[in-house]
Structures are given as structure tokens and as C-alpha cells.
């Protein structure tokens, strides 16, 4: 027995100590010249998946609390026009991402004469010299340019900031584009009903698209692999998924203002963040197959979150010290906070406190 213990002790002693980097950006936050940026990550359900009983008016208690917090930057889970152009141009590398997540700005190009690159550059130029009190003509023109740039949510901000009597076809907006903007104003999507609506209330001129699907290149080779689809279905058939679905069902039973607020409070809780991992990415990591399907899926997820976080950091970098609100699907929230917390010039804000 003593010999066995000696061997075991030797094996433990020989085990390599995991490397821990000495450089920790999160510990280097004290020496910032001026006020650090504040960031609130709002995890959300995708409103398009809610039952028919949901009405946009039920978002009012949520919007009231977010408006009181006064963010100066709002990012949303949407693809930018330039990224959509790249996904289309390099479609063999990125699979169906363009078709699945991008709006075709061809009607806006026909109305303005601007393709996406030209419109994106023109929108930045206009916003960079934007007057303090723009006219209705200027807002309509900017809305048309933003649509041509593939930035529907920011175009809607301009549309909502117009007086109702000025929401008409003119200055680059034809009847088709006006119909599109009116549809977006009621479209069951958090980018518009929360992001654009809140930006307009706050007097902001735009929102920032922060989604990224270039990460899809990491798994596009698996799209036609039936083994991958079968593995993911097996991975998602676990007790935590059942538990998560039961919790969602209970929350979705009440979708008035207080019910929707309760839904958002839960989705922004530590328990919900852990449940998202345990039911999905954690289960995938632990699933053993020769092809490493689960690990490849989780790798895709991490790459996507890292690139989305970089887009958020880029938006905040343009306004040091600003308050920023990142609206994103709740499964992203834990990753967003973990990846953004080490940033020197960012202080995270507790969403649960804001939603009280």
C-alpha cells in the first residue's frame, strides 16, 4: 500500500501546472483618462418566436427602464450591409448566411442610385456632419441612404424621429421604401421594436449592427454532413433542454407588460446564463464523436461571439466614456459579458438592477 501511495504521489507531483498568463487586462482598469464607458448587455428572447398573444405595447415597462438609463450607443444583433455584401460575394465560404440573415437593398439602390459600399460611405459622411436640428428633408434622405447601405434599423430610427405628417415618399424614399419602413415599425423583431424605438425616444440618430456570421466558415463544411445534424439533435435531447423549455413555457404564459418584464429579468439572470450553457454548448463540448461535432459547434459559437464583441467594442471606441446598450439573444449574454469585462475602458452594468 505504501508503495502505491508513493507512486500516486509521484504522479500527482509530476502533473504539469496549468499555465496562467501573468497579463490580465481586467486588472488594468484604474488608469483611465476620464470616465470609463458603461455597458449594459440586455439578453432578449427573439420576439418573432413569441406566441400570437404578444403585443408590442407590452414592451413599454422594459423600454421605460432602458430609457431612464439613458444609453448613448445601442448595438443590435443584426448584420451590417458591408458584411452582407461580403457574405454574398464569398458565398461558397459562408454557406447560406447571406440568404438567411440579410435584406436585399436593391429597391433602395434603385431609388438612390447608391450601391451598398457607396451608401455606407455616404451615411457615415452625413452622420459625421449631421446638424443639431435636421430638417425633415435631411432625415428622409438619410433614411433612404441607410436603407441602401443595408442598415434598416438605423433607417427606422430616422423614420420614427420624423413627425407623422412628414413620414412620406420624398427625398430618395419612394412608395416601396416607405412601405418597408412602415412595416419595420411594427415588425416583431427586437432590433426594431426595442433597438430602433428606444434610439428614437432617446434622440439618437442610429443603432449599430453588431452581429457576425463570418464564423459560419468554421462549420460550413458540415452543412451537408448528415452525421453532424444527427449529432446536434442528440446533443439537444438532454434534461437541461427539457428544464429550459419548461421555464420558458411558464414565463410565456403571461405576456402583458409585467409578464414581458419578468421574462427579461429571468433572461438576464445568472441562472439563465448558466442554463444556456448547460443545455447547449456545455452538452456539445461533452459529446464524444470521432468527428468532434460538438466541439466544432461550440468553436463556431465562440468565434461568432468574439467577433460580435469586437463590433461592440468598435462602436464604443468612437465615443469614450459613453453609456452603451447591447441588445442580443440571451444565449450570447454570458459570453458577451465574459469577453467584454477584460476591456480596459469598459465597466459592465448589472441588467437585473436596471430592470427592477
mmCIF file of C-alpha atoms in Angstrom:
data_model
loop_
_atom_site.group_PDB
_atom_site.id
_atom_site.type_symbol
_atom_site.label_atom_id
_atom_site.label_comp_id
_atom_site.label_asym_id
_atom_site.label_seq_id
_atom_site.Cartn_x
_atom_site.Cartn_y
_atom_site.Cartn_z
ATOM 1 C CA UNK A 1 0.000 0.000 0.000
ATOM 2 C CA UNK A 2 2.780 2.407 0.887
ATOM 3 C CA UNK A 3 4.413 1.757 -2.494
ATOM 4 C CA UNK A 4 1.123 2.525 -4.250
ATOM 5 C CA UNK A 5 0.744 5.768 -2.318
ATOM 6 C CA UNK A 6 4.283 6.713 -3.198
ATOM 7 C CA UNK A 7 3.635 6.083 -6.902
ATOM 8 C CA UNK A 8 0.386 8.078 -6.762
ATOM 9 C CA UNK A 9 2.139 10.953 -5.022
ATOM 10 C CA UNK A 10 4.864 10.934 -7.644
ATOM 11 C CA UNK A 11 2.287 11.010 -10.446
ATOM 12 C CA UNK A 12 0.489 13.944 -8.847
ATOM 13 C CA UNK A 13 3.766 15.752 -8.319
ATOM 14 C CA UNK A 14 4.703 15.216 -11.964
ATOM 15 C CA UNK A 15 1.400 16.593 -13.299
ATOM 16 C CA UNK A 16 2.069 19.845 -15.116
ATOM 17 C CA UNK A 17 0.704 23.003 -13.535
ATOM 18 C CA UNK A 18 -1.778 24.704 -15.923
ATOM 19 C CA UNK A 19 -0.283 27.849 -17.364
ATOM 20 C CA UNK A 20 -1.870 31.063 -16.158
ATOM 21 C CA UNK A 21 -0.963 34.221 -18.080
ATOM 22 C CA UNK A 22 0.513 36.958 -15.958
ATOM 23 C CA UNK A 23 -1.032 39.720 -18.069
ATOM 24 C CA UNK A 24 -4.666 40.355 -17.106
ATOM 25 C CA UNK A 25 -6.364 43.276 -18.898
ATOM 26 C CA UNK A 26 -9.268 43.150 -16.430
ATOM 27 C CA UNK A 27 -6.858 44.099 -13.649
ATOM 28 C CA UNK A 28 -5.642 47.164 -15.563
ATOM 29 C CA UNK A 29 -8.703 49.414 -15.422
ATOM 30 C CA UNK A 30 -7.673 52.067 -12.911
ATOM 31 C CA UNK A 31 -5.603 54.447 -15.012
ATOM 32 C CA UNK A 32 -8.226 55.683 -17.499
ATOM 33 C CA UNK A 33 -8.085 59.338 -18.512
ATOM 34 C CA UNK A 34 -11.664 60.362 -17.824
ATOM 35 C CA UNK A 35 -14.887 58.499 -17.275
ATOM 36 C CA UNK A 36 -14.869 54.842 -18.409
ATOM 37 C CA UNK A 37 -17.573 53.562 -20.723
ATOM 38 C CA UNK A 38 -20.526 51.743 -19.201
ATOM 39 C CA UNK A 39 -22.024 48.726 -20.948
ATOM 40 C CA UNK A 40 -25.337 47.043 -20.304
ATOM 41 C CA UNK A 41 -25.807 43.714 -22.106
ATOM 42 C CA UNK A 42 -29.530 43.035 -22.479
ATOM 43 C CA UNK A 43 -30.267 39.389 -23.168
ATOM 44 C CA UNK A 44 -33.517 39.029 -25.074
ATOM 45 C CA UNK A 45 -35.807 36.422 -26.474
ATOM 46 C CA UNK A 46 -36.297 36.691 -30.225
ATOM 47 C CA UNK A 47 -39.659 38.428 -30.429
ATOM 48 C CA UNK A 48 -40.533 36.688 -33.697
ATOM 49 C CA UNK A 49 -40.813 33.434 -31.755
ATOM 50 C CA UNK A 50 -43.297 34.692 -29.169
ATOM 51 C CA UNK A 51 -46.925 33.498 -29.184
ATOM 52 C CA UNK A 52 -49.546 35.446 -31.116
ATOM 53 C CA UNK A 53 -50.809 36.889 -27.834
ATOM 54 C CA UNK A 54 -47.725 39.123 -27.625
ATOM 55 C CA UNK A 55 -48.325 42.786 -28.427
ATOM 56 C CA UNK A 56 -45.593 45.382 -28.930
ATOM 57 C CA UNK A 57 -47.246 47.589 -26.283
ATOM 58 C CA UNK A 58 -46.192 45.003 -23.672
ATOM 59 C CA UNK A 59 -42.587 46.210 -24.128
ATOM 60 C CA UNK A 60 -43.413 49.567 -22.550
ATOM 61 C CA UNK A 61 -42.233 48.760 -18.990
ATOM 62 C CA UNK A 62 -38.949 47.456 -20.419
ATOM 63 C CA UNK A 63 -38.481 50.472 -22.697
ATOM 64 C CA UNK A 64 -39.244 52.843 -19.832
ATOM 65 C CA UNK A 65 -36.475 51.352 -17.690
ATOM 66 C CA UNK A 66 -33.964 51.360 -20.537
ATOM 67 C CA UNK A 67 -34.854 54.925 -21.464
ATOM 68 C CA UNK A 68 -34.324 56.021 -17.862
ATOM 69 C CA UNK A 69 -30.800 54.561 -18.001
ATOM 70 C CA UNK A 70 -30.061 56.840 -20.993
ATOM 71 C CA UNK A 71 -27.694 54.843 -23.232
ATOM 72 C CA UNK A 72 -25.869 56.885 -25.858
ATOM 73 C CA UNK A 73 -24.923 53.899 -28.041
ATOM 74 C CA UNK A 74 -27.211 50.997 -28.928
ATOM 75 C CA UNK A 75 -25.967 47.862 -30.675
ATOM 76 C CA UNK A 76 -28.243 45.160 -32.060
ATOM 77 C CA UNK A 77 -27.962 41.578 -33.268
ATOM 78 C CA UNK A 78 -28.087 42.421 -36.958
ATOM 79 C CA UNK A 79 -25.652 42.057 -39.827
ATOM 80 C CA UNK A 80 -24.279 45.225 -41.367
ATOM 81 C CA UNK A 81 -24.739 45.943 -45.038
ATOM 82 C CA UNK A 82 -20.996 45.621 -45.750
ATOM 83 C CA UNK A 83 -20.850 42.218 -44.043
ATOM 84 C CA UNK A 84 -23.868 41.061 -46.025
ATOM 85 C CA UNK A 85 -22.067 42.123 -49.195
ATOM 86 C CA UNK A 86 -19.063 40.031 -48.184
ATOM 87 C CA UNK A 87 -21.220 37.015 -47.281
ATOM 88 C CA UNK A 88 -22.778 37.225 -50.742
ATOM 89 C CA UNK A 89 -19.506 37.726 -52.603
ATOM 90 C CA UNK A 90 -17.854 34.812 -50.783
ATOM 91 C CA UNK A 91 -20.946 32.642 -50.515
ATOM 92 C CA UNK A 92 -19.104 29.331 -51.011
ATOM 93 C CA UNK A 93 -17.105 30.107 -47.848
ATOM 94 C CA UNK A 94 -20.064 31.144 -45.688
ATOM 95 C CA UNK A 95 -22.916 28.962 -46.903
ATOM 96 C CA UNK A 96 -26.480 30.253 -46.589
ATOM 97 C CA UNK A 97 -25.724 33.046 -44.089
ATOM 98 C CA UNK A 98 -26.487 35.817 -46.603
ATOM 99 C CA UNK A 99 -29.782 34.269 -47.662
ATOM 100 C CA UNK A 100 -30.782 33.562 -44.074
ATOM 101 C CA UNK A 101 -29.970 36.889 -42.413
ATOM 102 C CA UNK A 102 -29.632 39.682 -44.995
ATOM 103 C CA UNK A 103 -32.172 42.036 -46.558
ATOM 104 C CA UNK A 104 -31.750 42.804 -50.258
ATOM 105 C CA UNK A 105 -31.295 46.593 -50.557
ATOM 106 C CA UNK A 106 -31.924 46.571 -54.325
ATOM 107 C CA UNK A 107 -35.092 48.741 -54.016
ATOM 108 C CA UNK A 108 -33.115 51.381 -52.135
ATOM 109 C CA UNK A 109 -30.320 51.252 -54.710
ATOM 110 C CA UNK A 110 -32.871 51.817 -57.456
ATOM 111 C CA UNK A 111 -34.283 54.828 -55.600
ATOM 112 C CA UNK A 112 -30.995 56.440 -54.531
ATOM 113 C CA UNK A 113 -28.563 55.253 -57.178
ATOM 114 C CA UNK A 114 -26.193 54.059 -54.438
ATOM 115 C CA UNK A 115 -24.876 50.523 -54.015
ATOM 116 C CA UNK A 116 -24.015 49.252 -50.526
ATOM 117 C CA UNK A 117 -20.370 50.451 -50.391
ATOM 118 C CA UNK A 118 -21.246 53.908 -51.707
ATOM 119 C CA UNK A 119 -24.297 54.190 -49.450
ATOM 120 C CA UNK A 120 -22.392 53.059 -46.354
ATOM 121 C CA UNK A 121 -19.702 55.674 -47.007
ATOM 122 C CA UNK A 122 -22.303 58.363 -47.673
ATOM 123 C CA UNK A 123 -24.220 57.515 -44.492
ATOM 124 C CA UNK A 124 -21.043 57.901 -42.423
ATOM 125 C CA UNK A 125 -20.299 61.199 -44.137
ATOM 126 C CA UNK A 126 -23.786 62.538 -43.452
ATOM 127 C CA UNK A 127 -23.787 61.409 -39.832
ATOM 128 C CA UNK A 128 -20.324 62.889 -39.311
ATOM 129 C CA UNK A 129 -21.609 66.345 -40.291
ATOM 130 C CA UNK A 130 -25.160 65.930 -39.001
ATOM 131 C CA UNK A 131 -26.814 69.202 -37.946
ATOM 132 C CA UNK A 132 -28.208 69.726 -34.472
ATOM 133 C CA UNK A 133 -31.694 70.310 -35.844
ATOM 134 C CA UNK A 134 -32.021 68.406 -39.130
ATOM 135 C CA UNK A 135 -34.926 69.113 -41.430
ATOM 136 C CA UNK A 136 -37.483 66.528 -42.490
ATOM 137 C CA UNK A 137 -35.847 66.553 -45.924
ATOM 138 C CA UNK A 138 -32.493 65.644 -44.388
ATOM 139 C CA UNK A 139 -33.992 62.856 -42.267
ATOM 140 C CA UNK A 140 -35.854 61.322 -45.215
ATOM 141 C CA UNK A 141 -32.733 61.476 -47.366
ATOM 142 C CA UNK A 142 -30.596 59.874 -44.658
ATOM 143 C CA UNK A 143 -33.205 57.150 -44.160
ATOM 144 C CA UNK A 144 -33.042 56.362 -47.883
ATOM 145 C CA UNK A 145 -29.236 56.254 -47.831
ATOM 146 C CA UNK A 146 -29.241 53.981 -44.775
ATOM 147 C CA UNK A 147 -31.640 51.583 -46.482
ATOM 148 C CA UNK A 148 -29.334 51.497 -49.497
ATOM 149 C CA UNK A 149 -26.470 50.718 -47.098
ATOM 150 C CA UNK A 150 -28.413 47.752 -45.739
ATOM 151 C CA UNK A 151 -28.929 49.421 -42.337
ATOM 152 C CA UNK A 152 -32.673 49.031 -41.903
ATOM 153 C CA UNK A 153 -32.703 49.590 -38.144
ATOM 154 C CA UNK A 154 -30.948 52.965 -38.374
ATOM 155 C CA UNK A 155 -33.199 53.980 -41.271
ATOM 156 C CA UNK A 156 -36.139 53.227 -39.000
ATOM 157 C CA UNK A 157 -34.642 55.473 -36.297
ATOM 158 C CA UNK A 158 -34.710 58.369 -38.767
ATOM 159 C CA UNK A 159 -38.250 57.482 -39.838
ATOM 160 C CA UNK A 160 -39.526 57.384 -36.248
ATOM 161 C CA UNK A 161 -37.891 60.719 -35.468
ATOM 162 C CA UNK A 162 -39.914 62.393 -38.218
ATOM 163 C CA UNK A 163 -43.274 63.938 -37.303
ATOM 164 C CA UNK A 164 -46.064 61.660 -38.501
ATOM 165 C CA UNK A 165 -47.065 64.211 -41.134
ATOM 166 C CA UNK A 166 -43.551 64.074 -42.622
ATOM 167 C CA UNK A 167 -43.425 60.280 -42.990
ATOM 168 C CA UNK A 168 -43.996 60.222 -46.722
ATOM 169 C CA UNK A 169 -42.300 59.428 -50.001
ATOM 170 C CA UNK A 170 -39.756 62.097 -50.929
ATOM 171 C CA UNK A 171 -36.020 62.814 -50.935
ATOM 172 C CA UNK A 172 -34.935 59.338 -52.025
ATOM 173 C CA UNK A 173 -37.762 57.445 -50.316
ATOM 174 C CA UNK A 174 -40.240 56.093 -52.867
ATOM 175 C CA UNK A 175 -43.538 54.393 -52.060
ATOM 176 C CA UNK A 176 -41.891 50.959 -51.822
ATOM 177 C CA UNK A 177 -39.315 52.157 -49.274
ATOM 178 C CA UNK A 178 -41.972 53.992 -47.256
ATOM 179 C CA UNK A 179 -43.976 50.775 -47.113
ATOM 180 C CA UNK A 180 -40.851 48.961 -45.941
ATOM 181 C CA UNK A 181 -40.214 51.455 -43.150
ATOM 182 C CA UNK A 182 -43.829 51.310 -42.005
ATOM 183 C CA UNK A 183 -43.595 47.523 -41.914
ATOM 184 C CA UNK A 184 -40.368 47.640 -39.903
ATOM 185 C CA UNK A 185 -42.019 49.902 -37.333
ATOM 186 C CA UNK A 186 -44.402 47.088 -36.400
ATOM 187 C CA UNK A 187 -42.240 44.083 -37.324
ATOM 188 C CA UNK A 188 -41.956 41.589 -34.462
ATOM 189 C CA UNK A 189 -38.202 41.880 -34.056
ATOM 190 C CA UNK A 190 -36.254 43.201 -31.072
ATOM 191 C CA UNK A 191 -33.880 45.137 -33.339
ATOM 192 C CA UNK A 192 -36.755 47.385 -34.366
ATOM 193 C CA UNK A 193 -39.275 47.251 -31.511
ATOM 194 C CA UNK A 194 -36.579 47.731 -28.855
ATOM 195 C CA UNK A 195 -33.403 48.972 -30.574
ATOM 196 C CA UNK A 196 -34.782 51.457 -33.109
ATOM 197 C CA UNK A 197 -37.734 52.508 -30.956
ATOM 198 C CA UNK A 198 -35.502 53.232 -27.958
ATOM 199 C CA UNK A 199 -32.930 55.101 -30.062
ATOM 200 C CA UNK A 200 -35.682 57.350 -31.439
ATOM 201 C CA UNK A 201 -37.011 58.030 -27.932
ATOM 202 C CA UNK A 202 -33.558 58.978 -26.722
ATOM 203 C CA UNK A 203 -32.863 61.313 -29.628
ATOM 204 C CA UNK A 204 -30.134 59.120 -31.081
ATOM 205 C CA UNK A 205 -29.513 59.108 -34.817
ATOM 206 C CA UNK A 206 -28.651 55.465 -35.358
ATOM 207 C CA UNK A 207 -28.061 52.000 -33.929
ATOM 208 C CA UNK A 208 -25.024 49.793 -34.627
ATOM 209 C CA UNK A 209 -25.220 46.355 -36.255
ATOM 210 C CA UNK A 210 -23.036 44.021 -34.186
ATOM 211 C CA UNK A 211 -23.909 40.535 -35.439
ATOM 212 C CA UNK A 212 -21.374 38.424 -37.321
ATOM 213 C CA UNK A 213 -21.774 35.296 -39.403
ATOM 214 C CA UNK A 214 -18.302 35.047 -40.903
ATOM 215 C CA UNK A 215 -17.813 32.472 -38.149
ATOM 216 C CA UNK A 216 -20.047 30.197 -40.243
ATOM 217 C CA UNK A 217 -16.966 29.378 -42.320
ATOM 218 C CA UNK A 218 -15.832 27.155 -39.443
ATOM 219 C CA UNK A 219 -18.781 24.768 -39.865
ATOM 220 C CA UNK A 220 -19.951 25.280 -43.456
ATOM 221 C CA UNK A 221 -18.222 22.049 -44.483
ATOM 222 C CA UNK A 222 -20.565 20.201 -42.118
ATOM 223 C CA UNK A 223 -23.786 21.544 -43.642
ATOM 224 C CA UNK A 224 -24.187 18.543 -45.949
ATOM 225 C CA UNK A 225 -22.968 16.021 -43.377
ATOM 226 C CA UNK A 226 -25.963 14.058 -42.035
ATOM 227 C CA UNK A 227 -23.817 12.905 -39.143
ATOM 228 C CA UNK A 228 -23.477 16.480 -37.921
ATOM 229 C CA UNK A 229 -27.221 17.138 -37.945
ATOM 230 C CA UNK A 230 -27.863 13.829 -36.173
ATOM 231 C CA UNK A 231 -25.211 14.574 -33.545
ATOM 232 C CA UNK A 232 -26.674 18.000 -32.797
ATOM 233 C CA UNK A 233 -30.167 16.560 -32.403
ATOM 234 C CA UNK A 234 -28.772 14.022 -29.959
ATOM 235 C CA UNK A 235 -26.875 16.693 -28.058
ATOM 236 C CA UNK A 236 -30.003 18.830 -27.712
ATOM 237 C CA UNK A 237 -32.010 15.886 -26.411
ATOM 238 C CA UNK A 238 -30.915 16.324 -22.803
ATOM 239 C CA UNK A 239 -32.601 17.006 -19.444
ATOM 240 C CA UNK A 240 -31.405 20.609 -19.309
ATOM 241 C CA UNK A 241 -33.145 21.378 -22.602
ATOM 242 C CA UNK A 242 -36.360 19.976 -21.144
ATOM 243 C CA UNK A 243 -35.903 22.053 -17.993
ATOM 244 C CA UNK A 244 -35.172 25.161 -20.039
ATOM 245 C CA UNK A 245 -38.260 24.658 -22.202
ATOM 246 C CA UNK A 246 -40.481 24.245 -19.126
ATOM 247 C CA UNK A 247 -39.151 27.503 -17.661
ATOM 248 C CA UNK A 248 -39.766 29.318 -20.944
ATOM 249 C CA UNK A 249 -43.292 27.928 -21.191
ATOM 250 C CA UNK A 250 -44.126 29.185 -17.711
ATOM 251 C CA UNK A 251 -42.784 32.662 -18.494
ATOM 252 C CA UNK A 252 -44.600 32.849 -21.832
ATOM 253 C CA UNK A 253 -47.931 32.140 -20.187
ATOM 254 C CA UNK A 254 -48.206 35.847 -19.330
ATOM 255 C CA UNK A 255 -47.197 38.377 -21.954
ATOM 256 C CA UNK A 256 -48.619 41.654 -20.691
ATOM 257 C CA UNK A 257 -46.205 44.382 -19.606
ATOM 258 C CA UNK A 258 -45.349 42.828 -16.262
ATOM 259 C CA UNK A 259 -45.083 39.371 -17.805
ATOM 260 C CA UNK A 260 -42.675 40.553 -20.506
ATOM 261 C CA UNK A 261 -40.623 42.385 -17.881
ATOM 262 C CA UNK A 262 -40.446 39.179 -15.821
ATOM 263 C CA UNK A 263 -39.275 37.351 -18.942
ATOM 264 C CA UNK A 264 -36.438 39.828 -19.468
ATOM 265 C CA UNK A 265 -35.496 39.746 -15.803
ATOM 266 C CA UNK A 266 -35.068 35.991 -15.981
ATOM 267 C CA UNK A 267 -33.180 36.020 -19.264
ATOM 268 C CA UNK A 268 -30.681 38.442 -17.723
ATOM 269 C CA UNK A 269 -30.126 36.415 -14.568
ATOM 270 C CA UNK A 270 -27.056 34.290 -13.722
ATOM 271 C CA UNK A 271 -29.322 31.221 -13.661
ATOM 272 C CA UNK A 272 -30.425 31.796 -17.266
ATOM 273 C CA UNK A 273 -26.852 32.308 -18.468
ATOM 274 C CA UNK A 274 -25.761 29.040 -16.897
ATOM 275 C CA UNK A 275 -28.814 27.228 -18.249
ATOM 276 C CA UNK A 276 -27.930 28.407 -21.774
ATOM 277 C CA UNK A 277 -24.520 26.810 -21.406
ATOM 278 C CA UNK A 278 -25.594 23.574 -19.723
ATOM 279 C CA UNK A 279 -28.393 22.864 -22.185
ATOM 280 C CA UNK A 280 -26.434 23.697 -25.333
ATOM 281 C CA UNK A 281 -22.726 24.454 -25.566
ATOM 282 C CA UNK A 282 -21.663 22.543 -22.473
ATOM 283 C CA UNK A 283 -23.581 19.497 -23.669
ATOM 284 C CA UNK A 284 -21.913 19.829 -27.071
ATOM 285 C CA UNK A 285 -18.429 20.026 -25.562
ATOM 286 C CA UNK A 286 -19.013 16.816 -23.607
ATOM 287 C CA UNK A 287 -20.346 14.845 -26.579
ATOM 288 C CA UNK A 288 -17.726 12.418 -27.900
ATOM 289 C CA UNK A 289 -17.664 11.563 -31.610
ATOM 290 C CA UNK A 290 -14.693 10.767 -33.859
ATOM 291 C CA UNK A 291 -15.566 13.860 -35.907
ATOM 292 C CA UNK A 292 -15.712 16.149 -32.832
ATOM 293 C CA UNK A 293 -19.062 17.527 -33.994
ATOM 294 C CA UNK A 294 -19.962 19.044 -30.628
ATOM 295 C CA UNK A 295 -16.615 20.711 -30.165
ATOM 296 C CA UNK A 296 -16.726 22.168 -33.658
ATOM 297 C CA UNK A 297 -20.190 23.565 -32.976
ATOM 298 C CA UNK A 298 -19.030 25.180 -29.740
ATOM 299 C CA UNK A 299 -15.946 26.531 -31.513
ATOM 300 C CA UNK A 300 -18.217 28.203 -34.072
ATOM 301 C CA UNK A 301 -20.218 29.756 -31.239
ATOM 302 C CA UNK A 302 -17.156 31.142 -29.515
ATOM 303 C CA UNK A 303 -15.766 32.612 -32.738
ATOM 304 C CA UNK A 304 -19.090 34.259 -33.504
ATOM 305 C CA UNK A 305 -19.325 35.813 -30.044
ATOM 306 C CA UNK A 306 -15.744 37.082 -30.178
ATOM 307 C CA UNK A 307 -16.386 38.820 -33.495
ATOM 308 C CA UNK A 308 -19.683 40.283 -32.283
ATOM 309 C CA UNK A 309 -17.966 41.587 -29.158
ATOM 310 C CA UNK A 310 -15.294 43.199 -31.353
ATOM 311 C CA UNK A 311 -18.049 45.052 -33.232
ATOM 312 C CA UNK A 312 -19.467 46.338 -29.944
ATOM 313 C CA UNK A 313 -16.024 47.428 -28.754
ATOM 314 C CA UNK A 314 -15.502 49.268 -32.041
ATOM 315 C CA UNK A 315 -18.753 51.198 -31.581
ATOM 316 C CA UNK A 316 -17.807 52.162 -28.018
ATOM 317 C CA UNK A 317 -14.295 53.170 -29.103
ATOM 318 C CA UNK A 318 -15.780 56.012 -31.154
ATOM 319 C CA UNK A 319 -17.332 57.569 -28.025
ATOM 320 C CA UNK A 320 -15.039 57.047 -25.000
ATOM 321 C CA UNK A 321 -16.948 57.275 -21.738
ATOM 322 C CA UNK A 322 -20.364 56.700 -23.307
ATOM 323 C CA UNK A 323 -23.132 54.508 -21.970
ATOM 324 C CA UNK A 324 -23.776 51.603 -24.334
ATOM 325 C CA UNK A 325 -26.620 49.111 -24.552
ATOM 326 C CA UNK A 326 -26.007 45.830 -26.382
ATOM 327 C CA UNK A 327 -29.246 44.032 -27.299
ATOM 328 C CA UNK A 328 -28.625 40.382 -28.114
ATOM 329 C CA UNK A 329 -30.180 36.933 -27.923
ATOM 330 C CA UNK A 330 -29.958 35.703 -24.336
ATOM 331 C CA UNK A 331 -27.669 32.757 -25.114
ATOM 332 C CA UNK A 332 -24.994 35.292 -26.094
ATOM 333 C CA UNK A 333 -25.240 37.343 -22.899
ATOM 334 C CA UNK A 334 -22.900 35.334 -20.667
ATOM 335 C CA UNK A 335 -20.245 35.170 -23.381
ATOM 336 C CA UNK A 336 -20.566 38.868 -24.156
ATOM 337 C CA UNK A 337 -20.035 39.854 -20.533
ATOM 338 C CA UNK A 338 -17.134 37.442 -20.080
ATOM 339 C CA UNK A 339 -15.381 38.685 -23.228
ATOM 340 C CA UNK A 340 -16.077 42.397 -22.684
ATOM 341 C CA UNK A 341 -15.209 42.532 -18.992
ATOM 342 C CA UNK A 342 -11.404 42.432 -19.615
ATOM 343 C CA UNK A 343 -11.596 45.573 -21.770
ATOM 344 C CA UNK A 344 -9.663 48.364 -20.041
ATOM 345 C CA UNK A 345 -12.160 51.127 -20.784
ATOM 346 C CA UNK A 346 -15.454 49.298 -20.147
ATOM 347 C CA UNK A 347 -17.400 48.793 -16.933
ATOM 348 C CA UNK A 348 -20.251 46.307 -17.102
ATOM 349 C CA UNK A 349 -23.652 47.243 -15.686
ATOM 350 C CA UNK A 350 -25.947 44.734 -13.965
ATOM 351 C CA UNK A 351 -29.032 44.332 -16.134
ATOM 352 C CA UNK A 352 -31.013 42.901 -13.213
ATOM 353 C CA UNK A 353 -30.574 46.200 -11.340
ATOM 354 C CA UNK A 354 -31.757 48.271 -14.323
ATOM 355 C CA UNK A 355 -34.810 46.053 -14.844
ATOM 356 C CA UNK A 356 -36.077 46.325 -11.260
#
